[in-house]
Amino acid sequence: MSIIRVALDVPVNTLFDYLLPDDEVTRGDVGARVRVPFGKNALTGVIMEVIPHPLVPTRRLRAASHVLRDIPPLPKNVLDLFRFCSEYYHHPLGEVVMNGLPTRLRSNKPFIEESHTDFQYRLTPTGQSTDLSAIPVRSVVKRRLLARLKEQDAISMTETREVSSRAVGAIKEFMASGWVEEILVPPGGSRLFEESAGLPVLTPAQQSAVNAIAAKTSEFNAWLLHGVTGSGKTEVYLRLISLLLRQGRQTLVLVPEINLTPQLEASFRTRFPSIRMVSLHSALNASERAVGWLQAQQAEAQLILGTRLAVFTPLPKLGLIIVDEEHDASFKQQEGLRYSARDVAVFRAKQANVPVILGSATPSLESYYAALSGRYTMLRLPFRAAKNASLPVVRYIDTRKAKSEDGLMAPVIAALERCLALNQQSLVFINRRGYAPVLLCKSCGWSAACHRCASRLVVHLREKQMRCHHCGHREAVPNACPECGDQDIAPFGHGTQRVAATLEERFPDARIMRIDRDSTRRKDAWQQMLKDIQEKRVDILVGTQIMAKGHDFPNLALVAILNSDASLYSTDFRASERLFAQLMQVAGRAGRAGIEGEVLIQTEFAGHPLYHALQKQDYDALARTLLEERRTAGFPPFVYQALLRAEAPEISATLSFLKSAAAVAQAPEEVEVFDPVPAQMSRLKGMERACLLAQSASRKKLQTFLAGWRSRLDALPSRKVRWTLDVDPLEF
């Protein structure tokens, strides 16, 4: 009998030993999935080792049920990546490994692909001559599918589903009508690389960046591509991906959120119509994600585009990793394994000896400092790439000097009128969804609060509801104050709904679109909104931070920013960095294609250094100021931190556990452990929260301390207390 050591999805930091007959397992099965008994249940895990002698007496071991050989085993480099994440983030190895697999491959059932034959679909001559007008306007999916087929030579069933979940039925109707024909691609057959003609001329800065990276594609380098908004970072990515494709190597492109995926995906498909590209993100169903993951693992997919979890995808021919909008906090997982996909991408690139590109108009201070200190190589794109395009003019409107009309100052309304007269698009940016953030009684001062969280309920007037944006609690808007009975209760403050309602009343003939998490919740809604904006069926956009990231709207001339001062009051030392990045990104949506861009910011503090740097579009000046402040205060990137978070139904239990944790810390002189304090949001989803911070100027010494501390934490009694260790935390 052989002994296999298995990683299981359980919160215990150990591997589990099982027996298997010698003729059923080989060392080649390391990385394979295996079904094993665990308690009264059966679980699927991953074989991490095959060892000759057990660590416990053989009589105490149970036999594994079955080795699943339906897919190739995970390669050694991916298993090593999992081990690194487990050790660095001090998280159970089994949970790390199983978290890295698609949900469909974590189940106890073997994975069976729908078909071992790869079919593609292309337009017949009849379909080519068919105009979109032949399809009724209400048949949105069919029109979108026909447009996609006209853009590409052929599309796969996976690409068909990406258009819409109903596109599969539509393609069958097209085949029945003689518009589409089915063609066979040999299993595992690679497609010839083709690149679309008519490439744009690179600017000198773009050419310099491409040349620098292209000269070192066979070795590890971390490149920080710092380009102003609209400087053509995507074109740099495309040129380098083209080079890697010609070498037969794979490229992994990470984006912070699903909302960025459609536009990048469209750019890649337009440039490389014949290659196989897969998208990996949470909007896909379990089978679609598993199929894409397998195509990447078997090197059938040459270009992999995904959100943070895609960093763990097996890629046998990996040649380049790109992290777009690398500053974005969405790359940091905030539950379970609290990893940073950006940092893991850098480690993986070093492990595979390939380059990694971190791209941003507003790099994180950690990456910027790494470039200043020589660990990363800085490449700059200081000018916009489009002909005659220049950075927008930033102006400030002092909200103390005049009254507003439901949150909008007179200069903003006048600027919106000008854009409407010129048939140009405008964006009103307010990073707060709902109608109003507070429901207030003017008589007694009562305000609607969530009983489960330390936050107020947000008024959603159209739905006649108040909602907590943290736990999801909902309740009806009351007719009178529950405290004093006064019926004079009113919404206070502004959200996207209220601003959109004001604009609809002020500009009744304008086509106004609200874009926030509520309006984009429906499947395919965001893709349709993007299409409407691109095709100029919208005049005024009202949006949250969804609009700030990476989108290119050629006809957008004006950006008006409301309520940005709120972040200046934050106690979070990262608030200034985040606010500047957000404002610079959203300001960069204006004037990207030859039309003059203007940014109007309503503020009480026009003389603030942050706004001064924004007006000059001078990221470097603000970054160096913030770095000096952090050096003086002893904040990252000059120290390394770990945060022990705990939560329980009662705050006394939470603080008691953290005090015990501090007592067993045994921190060396180089590591500082602070006293427990309530979390920034002290109550969330009915749980009382607190945290304890440990930090050191040496990452190595902090890691050594955390390894010993973690084992002592596991031994502490923690009844009714949930706790987790967050290494390199972004939120407190």
Tab-separated table of N, CA, C and O in Angstrom, residues 43-115:
chain	number	residue	atom	x	y	z
A	43	LEU	N	-15.118	13.582	0.597
A	43	LEU	CA	-14.629	14.859	0.101
A	43	LEU	C	-13.679	14.634	-1.067
A	43	LEU	O	-13.059	13.573	-1.189
A	44	THR	N	-13.580	15.643	-1.912
A	44	THR	CA	-12.585	15.626	-2.980
A	44	THR	C	-11.427	16.527	-2.568
A	44	THR	O	-11.637	17.658	-2.134
A	45	GLY	N	-10.220	15.996	-2.681
A	45	GLY	CA	-9.024	16.760	-2.364
A	45	GLY	C	-8.008	16.611	-3.482
A	45	GLY	O	-8.300	16.067	-4.550
A	46	VAL	N	-6.811	17.100	-3.231
A	46	VAL	CA	-5.728	17.031	-4.209
A	46	VAL	C	-4.540	16.324	-3.573
A	46	VAL	O	-4.150	16.637	-2.434
A	47	ILE	N	-3.976	15.355	-4.293
A	47	ILE	CA	-2.797	14.633	-3.802
A	47	ILE	C	-1.588	15.560	-3.866
A	47	ILE	O	-1.204	16.022	-4.940
A	48	MET	N	-0.993	15.831	-2.711
A	48	MET	CA	0.166	16.718	-2.646
A	48	MET	C	1.486	15.948	-2.609
A	48	MET	O	2.514	16.436	-3.060
A	49	GLU	N	1.441	14.732	-2.046
A	49	GLU	CA	2.658	13.918	-1.944
A	49	GLU	C	2.280	12.445	-1.972
A	49	GLU	O	1.174	12.069	-1.586
A	50	VAL	N	3.206	11.613	-2.437
A	50	VAL	CA	3.124	10.152	-2.287
A	50	VAL	C	4.364	9.753	-1.504
A	50	VAL	O	5.493	9.979	-1.954
A	51	ILE	N	4.175	9.196	-0.296
A	51	ILE	CA	5.313	8.908	0.588
A	51	ILE	C	5.387	7.411	0.888
A	51	ILE	O	4.368	6.712	0.897
A	52	PRO	N	6.598	6.904	1.150
A	52	PRO	CA	6.742	5.457	1.386
A	52	PRO	C	6.298	5.030	2.780
A	52	PRO	O	5.852	3.903	2.982
A	53	HIS	N	6.415	5.922	3.772
A	53	HIS	CA	6.107	5.540	5.149
A	53	HIS	C	5.141	6.543	5.757
A	53	HIS	O	5.315	7.757	5.602
A	54	PRO	N	4.125	6.069	6.470
A	54	PRO	CA	3.154	6.985	7.071
A	54	PRO	C	3.737	7.711	8.276
A	54	PRO	O	4.698	7.246	8.895
A	55	LEU	N	3.161	8.861	8.602
A	55	LEU	CA	3.577	9.618	9.777
A	55	LEU	C	2.827	9.166	11.026
A	55	LEU	O	3.161	9.575	12.133
A	56	VAL	N	1.796	8.353	10.836
A	56	VAL	CA	1.038	7.752	11.940
A	56	VAL	C	0.925	6.259	11.657
A	56	VAL	O	1.148	5.814	10.518
A	57	PRO	N	0.604	5.438	12.642
A	57	PRO	CA	0.472	3.995	12.395
A	57	PRO	C	-0.521	3.685	11.271
A	57	PRO	O	-1.596	4.292	11.197
A	58	THR	N	-0.159	2.722	10.409
A	58	THR	CA	-0.974	2.392	9.238
A	58	THR	C	-2.391	1.972	9.631
A	58	THR	O	-3.356	2.252	8.924
A	59	ARG	N	-2.514	1.303	10.779
A	59	ARG	CA	-3.842	0.816	11.181
A	59	ARG	C	-4.836	1.943	11.423
A	59	ARG	O	-6.053	1.746	11.404
A	60	ARG	N	-4.312	3.151	11.636
A	60	ARG	CA	-5.201	4.287	11.882
A	60	ARG	C	-5.613	4.995	10.591
A	60	ARG	O	-6.429	5.912	10.618
A	61	LEU	N	-5.036	4.578	9.458
A	61	LEU	CA	-5.319	5.257	8.192
A	61	LEU	C	-6.498	4.605	7.480
A	61	LEU	O	-6.693	3.387	7.533
A	62	ARG	N	-7.258	5.414	6.803
A	62	ARG	CA	-8.362	4.929	5.981
A	62	ARG	C	-7.928	4.906	4.518
A	62	ARG	O	-6.977	5.596	4.125
A	63	ALA	N	-8.633	4.145	3.736
A	63	ALA	CA	-8.280	4.025	2.311
A	63	ALA	C	-9.003	5.095	1.504
A	63	ALA	O	-10.179	5.396	1.750
A	64	ALA	N	-8.288	5.669	0.556
A	64	ALA	CA	-8.916	6.612	-0.374
A	64	ALA	C	-9.887	5.861	-1.268
A	64	ALA	O	-9.683	4.678	-1.583
A	65	SER	N	-10.933	6.551	-1.706
A	65	SER	CA	-11.964	5.883	-2.511
A	65	SER	C	-11.541	5.726	-3.968
A	65	SER	O	-11.653	4.644	-4.543
A	66	HIS	N	-11.046	6.824	-4.548
A	66	HIS	CA	-10.818	6.774	-5.996
A	66	HIS	C	-9.981	7.972	-6.430
A	66	HIS	O	-10.228	9.094	-5.999
A	67	VAL	N	-8.981	7.733	-7.281
A	67	VAL	CA	-8.212	8.818	-7.879
A	67	VAL	C	-8.930	9.259	-9.156
A	67	VAL	O	-9.203	8.440	-10.039
A	68	LEU	N	-9.253	10.555	-9.235
A	68	LEU	CA	-9.959	11.091	-10.402
A	68	LEU	C	-8.928	11.490	-11.457
A	68	LEU	O	-8.123	12.402	-11.237
A	69	ARG	N	-8.968	10.796	-12.576
A	69	ARG	CA	-8.012	11.083	-13.655
A	69	ARG	C	-8.723	11.672	-14.879
A	69	ARG	O	-8.298	11.489	-16.011
A	70	ASP	N	-9.836	12.385	-14.610
A	70	ASP	CA	-10.606	12.960	-15.704
A	70	ASP	C	-9.930	14.187	-16.303
A	70	ASP	O	-10.218	14.577	-17.431
A	71	ILE	N	-9.041	14.818	-15.536
A	71	ILE	CA	-8.268	15.952	-16.050
A	71	ILE	C	-6.811	15.735	-15.680
A	71	ILE	O	-6.513	14.962	-14.758
A	72	PRO	N	-5.863	16.377	-16.376
A	72	PRO	CA	-4.450	16.213	-16.014
A	72	PRO	C	-4.189	16.719	-14.594
A	72	PRO	O	-4.866	17.634	-14.112
A	73	PRO	N	-3.208	16.141	-13.884
A	73	PRO	CA	-2.880	16.615	-12.531
A	73	PRO	C	-2.369	18.052	-12.547
A	73	PRO	O	-1.863	18.542	-13.564
A	74	LEU	N	-2.507	18.729	-11.427
A	74	LEU	CA	-1.939	20.060	-11.290
A	74	LEU	C	-0.419	19.962	-11.350
A	74	LEU	O	0.175	19.099	-10.689
A	75	PRO	N	0.242	20.823	-12.103
A	75	PRO	CA	1.700	20.737	-12.223
A	75	PRO	C	2.400	21.185	-10.938
A	75	PRO	O	1.813	21.865	-10.090
A	76	LYS	N	3.661	20.829	-10.819
A	76	LYS	CA	4.434	21.123	-9.615
A	76	LYS	C	4.504	22.630	-9.339
A	76	LYS	O	4.414	23.055	-8.185
A	77	ASN	N	4.648	23.446	-10.389
A	77	ASN	CA	4.797	24.887	-10.132
A	77	ASN	C	3.529	25.495	-9.533
A	77	ASN	O	3.593	26.430	-8.733
A	78	VAL	N	2.354	24.963	-9.899
A	78	VAL	CA	1.102	25.463	-9.308
A	78	VAL	C	0.978	24.989	-7.862
A	78	VAL	O	0.554	25.752	-6.980
A	79	LEU	N	1.379	23.742	-7.589
A	79	LEU	CA	1.366	23.253	-6.205
A	79	LEU	C	2.325	24.074	-5.343
A	79	LEU	O	2.024	24.388	-4.186
A	80	ASP	N	3.479	24.430	-5.901
A	80	ASP	CA	4.434	25.272	-5.167
A	80	ASP	C	3.854	26.664	-4.917
A	80	ASP	O	4.111	27.277	-3.876
A	81	LEU	N	3.086	27.169	-5.884
A	81	LEU	CA	2.431	28.467	-5.709
A	81	LEU	C	1.431	28.401	-4.558
A	81	LEU	O	1.352	29.323	-3.734
A	82	PHE	N	0.676	27.314	-4.477
A	82	PHE	CA	-0.262	27.136	-3.372
A	82	PHE	C	0.485	27.085	-2.034
A	82	PHE	O	0.046	27.663	-1.042
A	83	ARG	N	1.599	26.365	-2.004
A	83	ARG	CA	2.372	26.268	-0.755
A	83	ARG	C	2.889	27.640	-0.335
A	83	ARG	O	2.866	27.988	0.855
A	84	PHE	N	3.361	28.427	-1.301
A	84	PHE	CA	3.830	29.776	-0.981
A	84	PHE	C	2.707	30.605	-0.364
A	84	PHE	O	2.899	31.284	0.650
A	85	CYS	N	1.517	30.573	-0.980
A	85	CYS	CA	0.387	31.356	-0.469
A	85	CYS	C	-0.005	30.896	0.934
A	85	CYS	O	-0.323	31.718	1.799
A	86	SER	N	0.017	29.589	1.160
A	86	SER	CA	-0.322	29.066	2.480
A	86	SER	C	0.667	29.552	3.529
A	86	SER	O	0.280	29.959	4.626
A	87	GLU	N	1.950	29.537	3.185
A	87	GLU	CA	2.984	29.939	4.145
A	87	GLU	C	3.002	31.447	4.343
A	87	GLU	O	3.123	31.929	5.468
A	88	TYR	N	2.874	32.213	3.257
A	88	TYR	CA	2.979	33.670	3.377
A	88	TYR	C	1.745	34.273	4.038
A	88	TYR	O	1.855	35.174	4.877
A	89	TYR	N	0.553	33.779	3.657
A	89	TYR	CA	-0.685	34.332	4.217
A	89	TYR	C	-1.168	33.555	5.437
A	89	TYR	O	-2.224	33.863	5.988
A	90	HIS	N	-0.414	32.518	5.843
A	90	HIS	CA	-0.699	31.745	7.054
A	90	HIS	C	-2.141	31.239	7.054
A	90	HIS	O	-2.917	31.479	7.988
A	91	HIS	N	-2.455	30.559	5.962
A	91	HIS	CA	-3.802	30.032	5.760
A	91	HIS	C	-3.686	28.531	5.482
A	91	HIS	O	-2.730	28.093	4.842
A	92	PRO	N	-4.641	27.725	5.966
A	92	PRO	CA	-4.549	26.273	5.760
A	92	PRO	C	-4.331	25.889	4.301
A	92	PRO	O	-5.047	26.370	3.410
A	93	LEU	N	-3.351	25.007	4.069
A	93	LEU	CA	-2.969	24.641	2.707
A	93	LEU	C	-4.140	24.038	1.934
A	93	LEU	O	-4.324	24.328	0.741
A	94	GLY	N	-4.925	23.191	2.588
A	94	GLY	CA	-6.043	22.563	1.887
A	94	GLY	C	-7.035	23.571	1.354
A	94	GLY	O	-7.522	23.460	0.220
A	95	GLU	N	-7.348	24.597	2.150
A	95	GLU	CA	-8.272	25.634	1.693
A	95	GLU	C	-7.667	26.444	0.558
A	95	GLU	O	-8.370	26.864	-0.366
A	96	VAL	N	-6.352	26.680	0.610
A	96	VAL	CA	-5.684	27.416	-0.466
A	96	VAL	C	-5.781	26.634	-1.776
A	96	VAL	O	-6.132	27.182	-2.827
A	97	VAL	N	-5.476	25.332	-1.723
A	97	VAL	CA	-5.473	24.500	-2.935
A	97	VAL	C	-6.867	24.423	-3.534
A	97	VAL	O	-7.064	24.642	-4.741
A	98	MET	N	-7.853	24.128	-2.710
A	98	MET	CA	-9.202	23.952	-3.237
A	98	MET	C	-9.807	25.281	-3.689
A	98	MET	O	-10.601	25.320	-4.624
A	99	ASN	N	-9.416	26.389	-3.049
A	99	ASN	CA	-9.846	27.713	-3.491
A	99	ASN	C	-9.336	28.018	-4.896
A	99	ASN	O	-9.988	28.726	-5.669
A	100	GLY	N	-8.175	27.474	-5.253
A	100	GLY	CA	-7.584	27.735	-6.560
A	100	GLY	C	-8.205	26.949	-7.696
A	100	GLY	O	-7.887	27.196	-8.866
A	101	LEU	N	-9.075	25.986	-7.385
A	101	LEU	CA	-9.737	25.187	-8.427
A	101	LEU	C	-11.106	25.774	-8.762
A	101	LEU	O	-11.780	26.320	-7.885
A	102	PRO	N	-11.555	25.652	-10.002
A	102	PRO	CA	-12.938	26.026	-10.321
A	102	PRO	C	-13.919	25.223	-9.473
A	102	PRO	O	-13.649	24.060	-9.121
A	103	THR	N	-15.049	25.825	-9.139
A	103	THR	CA	-16.037	25.171	-8.274
A	103	THR	C	-16.425	23.792	-8.786
A	103	THR	O	-16.569	22.843	-8.010
A	104	ARG	N	-16.573	23.659	-10.100
A	104	ARG	CA	-17.001	22.381	-10.683
A	104	ARG	C	-16.002	21.264	-10.405
A	104	ARG	O	-16.383	20.086	-10.291
A	105	LEU	N	-14.718	21.595	-10.261
A	105	LEU	CA	-13.689	20.580	-10.034
A	105	LEU	C	-13.481	20.284	-8.557
A	105	LEU	O	-12.652	19.442	-8.202
A	106	ARG	N	-14.219	20.962	-7.688
A	106	ARG	CA	-14.124	20.669	-6.251
A	106	ARG	C	-15.152	19.626	-5.826
A	106	ARG	O	-15.130	19.165	-4.690
A	107	SER	N	-16.086	19.300	-6.721
A	107	SER	CA	-17.160	18.371	-6.363
A	107	SER	C	-16.658	16.933	-6.410
A	107	SER	O	-15.576	16.645	-6.919
A	108	ASN	N	-17.476	16.025	-5.881
A	108	ASN	CA	-17.097	14.603	-5.852
A	108	ASN	C	-17.353	13.889	-7.168
A	108	ASN	O	-16.998	12.727	-7.322
A	109	LYS	N	-17.965	14.582	-8.123
A	109	LYS	CA	-18.274	13.945	-9.404
A	109	LYS	C	-17.156	14.184	-10.409
A	109	LYS	O	-16.573	15.268	-10.450
A	110	PRO	N	-16.845	13.182	-11.232
A	110	PRO	CA	-15.857	13.402	-12.303
A	110	PRO	C	-16.358	14.484	-13.251
A	110	PRO	O	-17.558	14.650	-13.455
A	111	PHE	N	-15.423	15.211	-13.819
A	111	PHE	CA	-15.800	16.273	-14.753
A	111	PHE	C	-15.878	15.698	-16.157
A	111	PHE	O	-14.914	15.132	-16.668
A	112	ILE	N	-17.040	15.837	-16.769
A	112	ILE	CA	-17.246	15.346	-18.135
A	112	ILE	C	-17.592	16.536	-19.009
A	112	ILE	O	-18.604	17.217	-18.775
A	113	GLU	N	-16.748	16.821	-19.984
A	113	GLU	CA	-17.029	17.924	-20.897
A	113	GLU	C	-18.245	17.597	-21.745
A	113	GLU	O	-18.534	16.430	-22.031
A	114	GLU	N	-18.941	18.628	-22.157
A	114	GLU	CA	-20.152	18.432	-22.956
A	114	GLU	C	-19.845	17.714	-24.258
A	114	GLU	O	-20.623	16.922	-24.750
A	115	SER	N	-18.708	18.008	-24.820
A	115	SER	CA	-18.345	17.379	-26.085
A	115	SER	C	-16.836	17.365	-26.212
A	115	SER	O	-16.157	18.319	-25.839
